[in-house]
Short mmCIF file of C-alpha atoms and ligand atoms in Angstrom, two decimals:
data_model
loop_
_atom_site.label_atom_id
_atom_site.label_comp_id
_atom_site.label_asym_id
_atom_site.label_seq_id
_atom_site.Cartn_x
_atom_site.Cartn_y
_atom_site.Cartn_z
CA MET A 975 -50.98 107.72 74.10
CA ASN A 976 -53.96 110.06 73.65
CA ALA A 977 -56.90 109.23 71.38
CA SER A 978 -55.86 111.40 68.46
CA ALA A 979 -52.29 110.01 68.48
CA ALA A 980 -53.69 106.48 68.57
CA ASN A 981 -56.07 107.26 65.69
CA ALA A 982 -53.23 108.67 63.60
CA LEU A 983 -51.07 105.60 64.32
CA VAL A 984 -53.89 103.21 63.37
CA SER A 985 -54.75 105.12 60.23
CA ASN A 986 -51.12 105.18 59.09
CA ALA A 987 -50.67 101.48 59.94
CA LEU A 988 -53.81 100.54 57.97
CA ASP A 989 -52.49 102.49 54.98
CA LYS A 990 -49.18 100.65 55.20
CA ALA A 991 -50.96 97.31 55.54
CA CYS A 992 -53.11 97.98 52.47
CA GLU A 993 -50.00 98.92 50.47
CA GLY A 994 -48.16 95.78 51.61
CA ARG A 995 -45.51 97.67 53.57
CA ARG A 996 -44.01 96.14 56.70
CA LEU A 997 -45.44 97.20 60.10
CA THR A 998 -43.34 98.16 63.10
CA PRO A 999 -44.12 96.43 66.42
CA GLU A 1000 -45.77 99.65 67.67
CA GLU A 1001 -48.01 99.76 64.58
CA GLY A 1002 -48.84 96.08 64.96
CA GLU A 1003 -49.97 96.55 68.54
CA ALA A 1004 -52.01 99.62 67.59
CA LEU A 1005 -53.84 97.65 64.88
CA LEU A 1006 -54.49 94.71 67.18
CA VAL A 1007 -55.98 96.88 69.89
CA PHE A 1008 -57.57 99.85 68.15
CA ALA A 1009 -58.18 99.21 64.43
CA PRO A 1010 -61.86 99.19 63.37
CA PHE A 1011 -62.78 95.51 63.11
CA LEU A 1012 -63.90 95.38 59.48
CA GLU A 1013 -61.09 97.62 58.26
CA LEU A 1014 -58.57 95.31 59.91
CA GLY A 1015 -60.25 92.31 58.30
CA SER A 1016 -60.31 94.00 54.92
CA ALA A 1017 -56.58 94.82 55.10
CA ALA A 1018 -55.84 91.20 56.03
CA ASP A 1019 -58.02 89.93 53.19
CA ALA A 1020 -56.08 92.16 50.79
CA ALA A 1021 -52.78 90.84 52.17
CA ARG A 1022 -54.07 87.27 51.70
CA ALA A 1023 -55.13 88.05 48.13
CA ARG A 1024 -51.68 89.47 47.31
CA LYS A 1025 -50.11 86.12 48.31
CA HIS A 1026 -52.89 83.93 46.90
CA PRO A 1027 -54.58 85.82 44.05
CA GLU A 1028 -56.03 82.62 42.57
CA GLY A 1029 -58.55 82.35 45.44
CA ILE A 1030 -57.63 78.82 46.47
CA VAL A 1031 -58.11 77.69 50.06
CA THR A 1032 -56.28 74.52 51.01
CA TYR A 1033 -56.93 71.74 53.53
CA ILE A 1034 -55.28 68.44 54.42
CA ILE A 1035 -56.39 65.02 55.61
CA ASP A 1036 -54.10 63.85 58.36
CA ARG A 1037 -54.10 62.64 61.92
CA ASN A 1038 -52.65 63.80 65.23
CA VAL A 1039 -51.17 60.76 66.93
CA ASN A 1040 -50.14 61.30 70.53
CA TYR A 1041 -47.72 58.46 71.21
CA THR A 1042 -47.72 58.98 74.99
CA ASN A 1043 -49.57 61.16 77.49
CA VAL A 1044 -46.90 60.71 80.15
CA CYS A 1045 -45.35 64.08 80.90
CA VAL A 1046 -43.25 65.68 83.60
CA SER A 1047 -43.66 69.25 82.40
CA ASN A 1048 -46.60 70.63 84.43
CA CYS A 1049 -47.93 73.16 81.90
CA THR A 1050 -50.74 75.03 83.63
CA PHE A 1051 -53.05 74.84 80.58
CA CYS A 1052 -52.77 71.12 79.82
CA ALA A 1053 -55.63 68.68 80.40
CA PHE A 1054 -54.00 65.94 78.32
CA SER A 1055 -50.91 64.86 80.25
CA ARG A 1056 -50.59 62.32 83.06
CA LYS A 1057 -47.74 61.81 85.50
CA PRO A 1058 -45.52 58.70 85.19
CA GLY A 1059 -47.27 55.75 86.81
CA HIS A 1060 -50.75 57.36 86.67
CA GLU A 1061 -53.50 54.82 86.01
CA GLU A 1062 -54.58 56.70 82.85
CA SER A 1063 -51.05 57.01 81.43
CA TYR A 1064 -50.22 55.25 78.17
CA VAL A 1065 -47.54 54.68 75.55
CA LEU A 1066 -48.73 53.47 72.14
CA THR A 1067 -47.46 50.08 71.00
CA ASP A 1068 -46.12 49.59 67.47
CA GLU A 1069 -49.35 47.74 66.59
CA GLU A 1070 -51.53 50.60 67.83
CA LEU A 1071 -49.42 53.13 65.96
CA LEU A 1072 -49.56 51.13 62.72
CA ALA A 1073 -53.32 50.67 63.04
CA LYS A 1074 -53.86 54.42 63.40
CA VAL A 1075 -51.71 55.25 60.38
CA ARG A 1076 -53.27 52.47 58.29
CA GLU A 1077 -56.73 53.86 59.04
CA THR A 1078 -55.51 57.37 58.14
CA VAL A 1079 -54.29 56.17 54.74
CA GLU A 1080 -57.54 54.29 54.11
CA LEU A 1081 -59.46 57.53 54.76
CA GLY A 1082 -57.36 59.43 52.21
CA GLY A 1083 -54.84 60.85 54.68
CA THR A 1084 -51.40 61.86 53.50
CA GLY A 1085 -49.62 62.72 56.73
CA VAL A 1086 -49.23 62.05 60.42
CA LEU A 1087 -48.50 64.60 63.13
CA LEU A 1088 -46.74 62.71 65.90
CA GLN A 1089 -46.44 64.44 69.28
CA GLY A 1090 -46.39 63.37 72.89
CA GLY A 1091 -45.70 64.29 76.48
CA HIS A 1092 -42.23 64.57 77.97
CA ASN A 1093 -41.87 60.96 79.06
CA PRO A 1094 -38.69 60.34 81.09
CA ASP A 1095 -38.90 56.53 80.83
CA LEU A 1096 -38.48 56.00 77.08
CA PRO A 1097 -35.11 55.48 75.34
CA PHE A 1098 -34.18 57.61 72.33
CA SER A 1099 -34.42 54.46 70.22
CA PHE A 1100 -38.20 54.55 70.85
CA TYR A 1101 -38.51 57.72 68.73
CA GLU A 1102 -36.12 56.57 66.04
CA GLY A 1103 -37.95 53.24 65.99
CA MET A 1104 -41.37 54.87 65.44
CA LEU A 1105 -40.04 56.90 62.53
CA LYS A 1106 -38.24 53.97 60.91
CA LEU A 1107 -41.29 51.74 61.29
CA LEU A 1108 -43.63 54.27 59.69
CA ARG A 1109 -41.13 55.11 56.95
CA ARG A 1110 -40.86 51.42 56.07
CA GLU A 1111 -44.58 50.56 56.27
CA PHE A 1112 -45.99 53.81 54.83
CA PRO A 1113 -43.35 55.36 52.56
CA ASN A 1114 -45.84 57.86 51.10
CA VAL A 1115 -47.05 59.22 54.44
CA HIS A 1116 -45.44 62.51 55.49
CA LEU A 1117 -43.98 62.35 59.01
CA HIS A 1118 -44.46 65.73 60.73
CA CYS A 1119 -43.23 65.05 64.24
CA PHE A 1120 -41.94 66.29 67.59
CA SER A 1121 -42.53 69.91 68.56
CA PRO A 1122 -39.58 72.03 69.78
CA PRO A 1123 -40.23 71.38 73.50
CA GLU A 1124 -40.02 67.62 72.84
CA ILE A 1125 -36.73 68.07 71.01
CA VAL A 1126 -35.36 70.23 73.85
CA PHE A 1127 -36.50 67.53 76.29
CA PHE A 1128 -34.75 64.81 74.24
CA SER A 1129 -31.60 66.91 74.13
CA ALA A 1130 -31.48 67.22 77.93
CA LEU A 1131 -32.53 63.64 78.71
CA TYR A 1132 -30.29 61.87 76.21
CA LYS A 1133 -27.39 64.33 76.57
CA MET A 1134 -27.20 65.30 72.92
CA THR A 1135 -27.17 68.74 71.33
CA VAL A 1136 -30.35 69.91 69.62
CA SER A 1137 -28.47 69.61 66.35
CA GLN A 1138 -27.63 65.96 67.05
CA VAL A 1139 -31.22 65.15 68.07
CA ILE A 1140 -32.65 66.66 64.89
CA SER A 1141 -30.01 65.03 62.72
CA ARG A 1142 -30.68 61.56 64.15
CA LEU A 1143 -34.45 61.95 63.90
CA LYS A 1144 -34.06 63.13 60.32
CA ASP A 1145 -31.91 60.10 59.51
CA ALA A 1146 -34.68 57.91 60.98
CA GLY A 1147 -37.36 59.46 58.76
CA LEU A 1148 -38.45 62.80 60.21
CA MET A 1149 -39.63 65.05 57.36
CA SER A 1150 -40.78 68.27 59.07
CA ILE A 1151 -41.45 69.67 62.54
CA PRO A 1152 -44.78 70.98 63.90
CA GLY A 1153 -44.72 74.35 65.64
CA GLY A 1154 -46.54 73.18 68.75
CA GLY A 1155 -45.52 74.20 72.23
CA ALA A 1156 -44.98 77.83 71.26
CA GLU A 1157 -47.97 79.05 73.29
CA ILE A 1158 -46.85 82.69 73.68
CA LEU A 1159 -43.22 83.35 72.81
CA SER A 1160 -42.73 85.92 75.53
CA ASP A 1161 -40.56 85.00 78.54
CA ARG A 1162 -42.84 86.87 80.92
CA VAL A 1163 -45.91 84.81 79.93
CA ARG A 1164 -44.08 81.55 79.49
CA ALA A 1165 -42.65 81.67 82.99
CA GLU A 1166 -46.22 81.53 84.27
CA MET A 1167 -47.93 79.16 81.83
CA ALA A 1168 -45.18 76.67 81.01
CA PRO A 1169 -42.29 77.03 83.44
CA GLY A 1170 -41.08 73.47 82.92
CA LYS A 1171 -40.68 73.47 79.20
CA ALA A 1172 -38.65 75.01 76.40
CA THR A 1173 -37.88 78.71 76.82
CA VAL A 1174 -38.50 81.22 74.04
CA ALA A 1175 -34.84 81.05 73.01
CA GLN A 1176 -34.93 77.24 72.99
CA TRP A 1177 -38.12 77.08 70.92
CA LEU A 1178 -36.66 79.46 68.37
CA GLY A 1179 -33.28 77.68 68.49
CA VAL A 1180 -34.87 74.34 67.56
CA MET A 1181 -36.67 75.92 64.63
CA GLU A 1182 -33.56 77.69 63.38
CA GLU A 1183 -31.53 74.49 63.60
CA ALA A 1184 -34.27 72.49 61.84
CA HIS A 1185 -34.39 75.03 59.03
CA LYS A 1186 -30.59 74.90 58.81
CA GLN A 1187 -30.81 71.13 58.39
CA GLY A 1188 -33.33 71.53 55.58
CA LEU A 1189 -36.51 70.69 57.49
CA ARG A 1190 -39.54 72.93 57.05
CA THR A 1191 -41.64 73.68 60.12
CA THR A 1192 -44.87 75.41 61.08
CA ALA A 1193 -45.32 78.11 63.73
CA THR A 1194 -48.22 78.35 66.16
CA MET A 1195 -49.65 80.53 68.89
CA MET A 1196 -52.05 79.66 71.71
CA PHE A 1197 -53.59 82.88 72.97
CA GLY A 1198 -56.51 83.96 75.12
CA SER A 1199 -55.11 83.49 78.61
CA ILE A 1200 -52.81 85.83 80.52
CA GLU A 1201 -50.98 87.53 77.66
CA GLU A 1202 -51.18 91.23 76.88
CA PRO A 1203 -51.25 92.67 73.35
CA ARG A 1204 -47.54 93.46 73.60
CA ASP A 1205 -46.81 89.75 74.21
CA ILE A 1206 -48.66 88.89 70.99
CA ILE A 1207 -46.46 91.35 69.11
CA ILE A 1208 -43.27 90.00 70.73
CA HIS A 1209 -44.32 86.52 69.54
CA LEU A 1210 -45.03 87.66 65.98
CA GLU A 1211 -41.83 89.69 65.85
CA HIS A 1212 -39.74 86.66 66.90
CA LEU A 1213 -41.33 84.62 64.10
CA ARG A 1214 -40.93 87.33 61.48
CA GLN A 1215 -37.26 87.83 62.31
CA LEU A 1216 -36.50 84.11 62.18
CA GLN A 1217 -38.41 83.73 58.93
CA ASP A 1218 -36.35 86.59 57.44
CA ARG A 1219 -33.21 84.63 58.27
CA THR A 1220 -34.27 81.10 57.24
CA HIS A 1221 -37.53 81.13 55.22
CA GLY A 1222 -38.17 77.75 56.85
CA PHE A 1223 -41.70 78.25 58.17
CA THR A 1224 -44.48 76.99 55.93
CA ALA A 1225 -47.39 78.43 57.91
CA PHE A 1226 -48.63 80.27 60.98
CA ILE A 1227 -51.46 78.67 62.96
CA PRO A 1228 -53.00 80.57 65.89
CA TRP A 1229 -55.69 79.15 68.13
CA THR A 1230 -57.37 80.04 71.41
CA TYR A 1231 -56.69 78.51 74.82
CA GLN A 1232 -59.33 75.95 75.76
CA HIS A 1233 -59.97 76.28 79.46
CA GLY A 1234 -60.96 72.89 80.87
CA ASP A 1235 -61.95 71.77 84.37
CA GLY A 1236 -59.10 71.79 86.86
CA LEU A 1237 -56.71 73.87 84.77
CA SER A 1238 -54.95 76.55 86.77
CA LEU A 1239 -54.14 78.89 83.88
CA PRO A 1240 -56.93 81.49 83.84
CA SER A 1241 -58.84 82.01 80.63
CA GLY A 1242 -59.01 85.44 79.08
CA ARG A 1243 -62.11 84.11 77.29
CA ALA A 1244 -61.09 85.22 73.81
CA THR A 1245 -64.26 85.93 71.82
CA GLY A 1246 -64.84 85.27 68.14
CA VAL A 1247 -63.95 88.89 67.40
CA ASP A 1248 -60.72 88.56 69.39
CA TYR A 1249 -59.83 85.49 67.34
CA LEU A 1250 -60.52 87.20 64.02
CA ARG A 1251 -58.59 90.34 65.04
CA LEU A 1252 -55.57 88.25 65.99
CA LEU A 1253 -55.78 86.21 62.79
CA ALA A 1254 -56.05 89.34 60.64
CA LEU A 1255 -53.17 91.07 62.42
CA SER A 1256 -51.04 87.92 61.97
CA ARG A 1257 -51.62 87.88 58.22
CA ILE A 1258 -50.61 91.52 57.96
CA TYR A 1259 -47.67 91.42 60.37
CA LEU A 1260 -46.16 88.14 59.14
CA ASP A 1261 -45.54 89.47 55.66
CA ASN A 1262 -42.92 86.78 55.02
CA PHE A 1263 -45.27 83.83 55.72
CA ASP A 1264 -47.09 82.33 52.75
CA ASN A 1265 -49.78 80.50 54.69
CA VAL A 1266 -52.02 81.41 57.62
CA GLN A 1267 -54.32 78.70 58.88
CA ALA A 1268 -57.83 79.01 60.34
CA SER A 1269 -58.52 76.87 63.39
CA TRP A 1270 -61.94 75.25 63.02
CA VAL A 1271 -60.90 72.78 65.74
CA THR A 1272 -61.04 75.45 68.44
CA GLN A 1273 -63.40 77.96 66.75
CA GLY A 1274 -65.97 75.67 65.18
CA ILE A 1275 -66.48 75.21 61.47
CA LYS A 1276 -68.60 78.35 61.01
CA MET A 1277 -65.98 80.66 62.53
CA GLY A 1278 -63.33 78.78 60.56
CA GLN A 1279 -65.24 79.70 57.42
CA VAL A 1280 -65.47 83.39 58.37
CA ALA A 1281 -61.71 83.35 59.09
CA LEU A 1282 -61.13 82.84 55.36
CA HIS A 1283 -62.11 86.50 54.93
CA PHE A 1284 -59.80 87.63 57.74
CA GLY A 1285 -56.50 86.52 56.25
CA ALA A 1286 -56.53 82.72 56.36
CA ASN A 1287 -55.82 80.81 53.13
CA ASP A 1288 -55.93 77.34 54.68
CA ILE A 1289 -58.56 75.68 56.83
CA GLY A 1290 -56.30 73.05 58.35
CA SER A 1291 -56.94 69.37 58.63
CA VAL A 1292 -59.94 67.08 58.55
CA MET A 1293 -58.04 65.73 61.55
CA ILE A 1294 -59.09 62.14 61.93
CA GLU A 1295 -57.90 62.18 65.53
CA GLU A 1296 -57.15 64.99 67.99
CA ASN A 1297 -56.65 64.45 71.72
CA VAL A 1298 -55.16 67.57 73.25
CA VAL A 1299 -57.87 70.22 72.96
CA ALA A 1300 -60.45 67.41 73.21
CA ALA A 1301 -59.06 66.69 76.69
CA ALA A 1302 -60.08 70.25 77.65
CA GLY A 1303 -63.63 69.62 76.38
CA CYS A 1304 -63.36 71.09 72.87
CA ARG A 1305 -64.76 68.48 70.48
CA ASN A 1306 -65.55 70.07 67.13
CA GLN A 1307 -65.59 67.65 64.23
CA THR A 1308 -65.78 67.84 60.46
CA ASN A 1309 -65.17 65.81 57.31
CA GLU A 1310 -63.72 66.48 53.86
CA ALA A 1311 -67.09 67.14 52.22
CA GLU A 1312 -68.00 69.74 54.84
CA LEU A 1313 -64.61 71.47 54.59
CA ARG A 1314 -64.93 71.70 50.79
CA HIS A 1315 -68.49 72.96 51.15
CA VAL A 1316 -67.69 75.76 53.61
CA ILE A 1317 -64.64 76.84 51.55
CA ALA A 1318 -66.74 77.02 48.39
CA GLU A 1319 -69.62 78.80 50.15
CA ALA A 1320 -67.12 81.41 51.36
CA GLY A 1321 -66.26 82.11 47.72
CA PHE A 1322 -63.00 80.19 47.38
CA THR A 1323 -61.83 77.12 45.50
CA PRO A 1324 -61.05 74.18 47.80
CA ARG A 1325 -57.85 72.25 47.15
CA LYS A 1326 -56.51 69.27 49.05
CA ARG A 1327 -52.84 69.59 49.97
CA ARG A 1328 -50.05 67.65 51.64
CA THR A 1329 -48.12 68.67 54.77
CA LEU A 1330 -45.70 71.03 53.01
CA TYR A 1331 -48.57 72.72 51.16
CA GLU A 1332 -47.90 70.91 47.91
CA PRO A 1333 -51.04 69.66 46.07
CA ALA A 1334 -52.23 66.21 47.18
S1 SF4 B 2841 -48.63 70.76 77.02
FE1 SF4 B 2841 -47.18 69.13 76.43
S2 SF4 B 2841 -45.37 69.53 77.66
FE2 SF4 B 2841 -47.04 70.66 78.65
S3 SF4 B 2841 -47.88 69.26 80.22
FE3 SF4 B 2841 -49.09 68.94 78.32
S4 SF4 B 2841 -48.10 67.24 77.29
FE4 SF4 B 2841 -46.62 68.04 78.80
#
């Protein structure tokens, strides 16, 4: 495409974005790559304001609990997992799990995000048992658990359909599903970064089945490695199409790949501007998503604050515990007072929420 054709495409796409009209994939890619930075941000801010005219920015207090780091999946970007039998491998005991959730509640937390590696040595009753235990001991804590690759892994290991796995976990207390493990929903990229885990079709299939069974889920993206702009658009298009069918996603949460020592997946070294461009494009492109979340965990609290003017209406979690990006050396921290302060300083009204975006 020559420069004048690209300029015309961008200009038309920005007009459509400002008027709240749906973008085509070609227009989405043009905005991501060529749109003037501040004009893109402004269009995303307008799209955010159309969905959230009251100027409220939400946050949650919850905890990521990683019940095991044992994993057989060999993702090339993962610094967290350990092979079965490794001296640093672990599986949380019931007492350790209860202690973590008790502390979360004492700190004002309302939910737990439970995720782990693909551990071949645990019975399915382990997962049902964790949910039942937490349901019984903490009936007011929201259980947001098991990303699609874990559910696909359970389905293969325990010889059940995805539908059966979700149904049994739901019966045990599962309340919603986190959108982790999406990375980039493009087969070309996935084959290189996560060849041993859920395919694009499987990731989407789990989400569609969960929505069918009445569970809400989130959607994520980890970018900034080997993907091209067209892969980003393929990912967003998959999400937008599924959301049109089910309306089951509560939020979209993009973050950047954290390249740690020893990881074989190369880093594209996404800059702050790259992050904000992607966030803004997501808000515009995903016109059927209510919530877009800023990632202070990977971007730092100051960039998280700026993200509120590039389409985000939620700043995520105080996150009492996080192990996965921390394993790659990313150790940003915050607390509720700081989150409220940066939201207010950005010109918005802070509001604490629960996992499904209802007021806390
Ligand atoms: S990202 Fe998840 S599935 Fe992949 S190696 Fe790490 S723990 Fe295992």
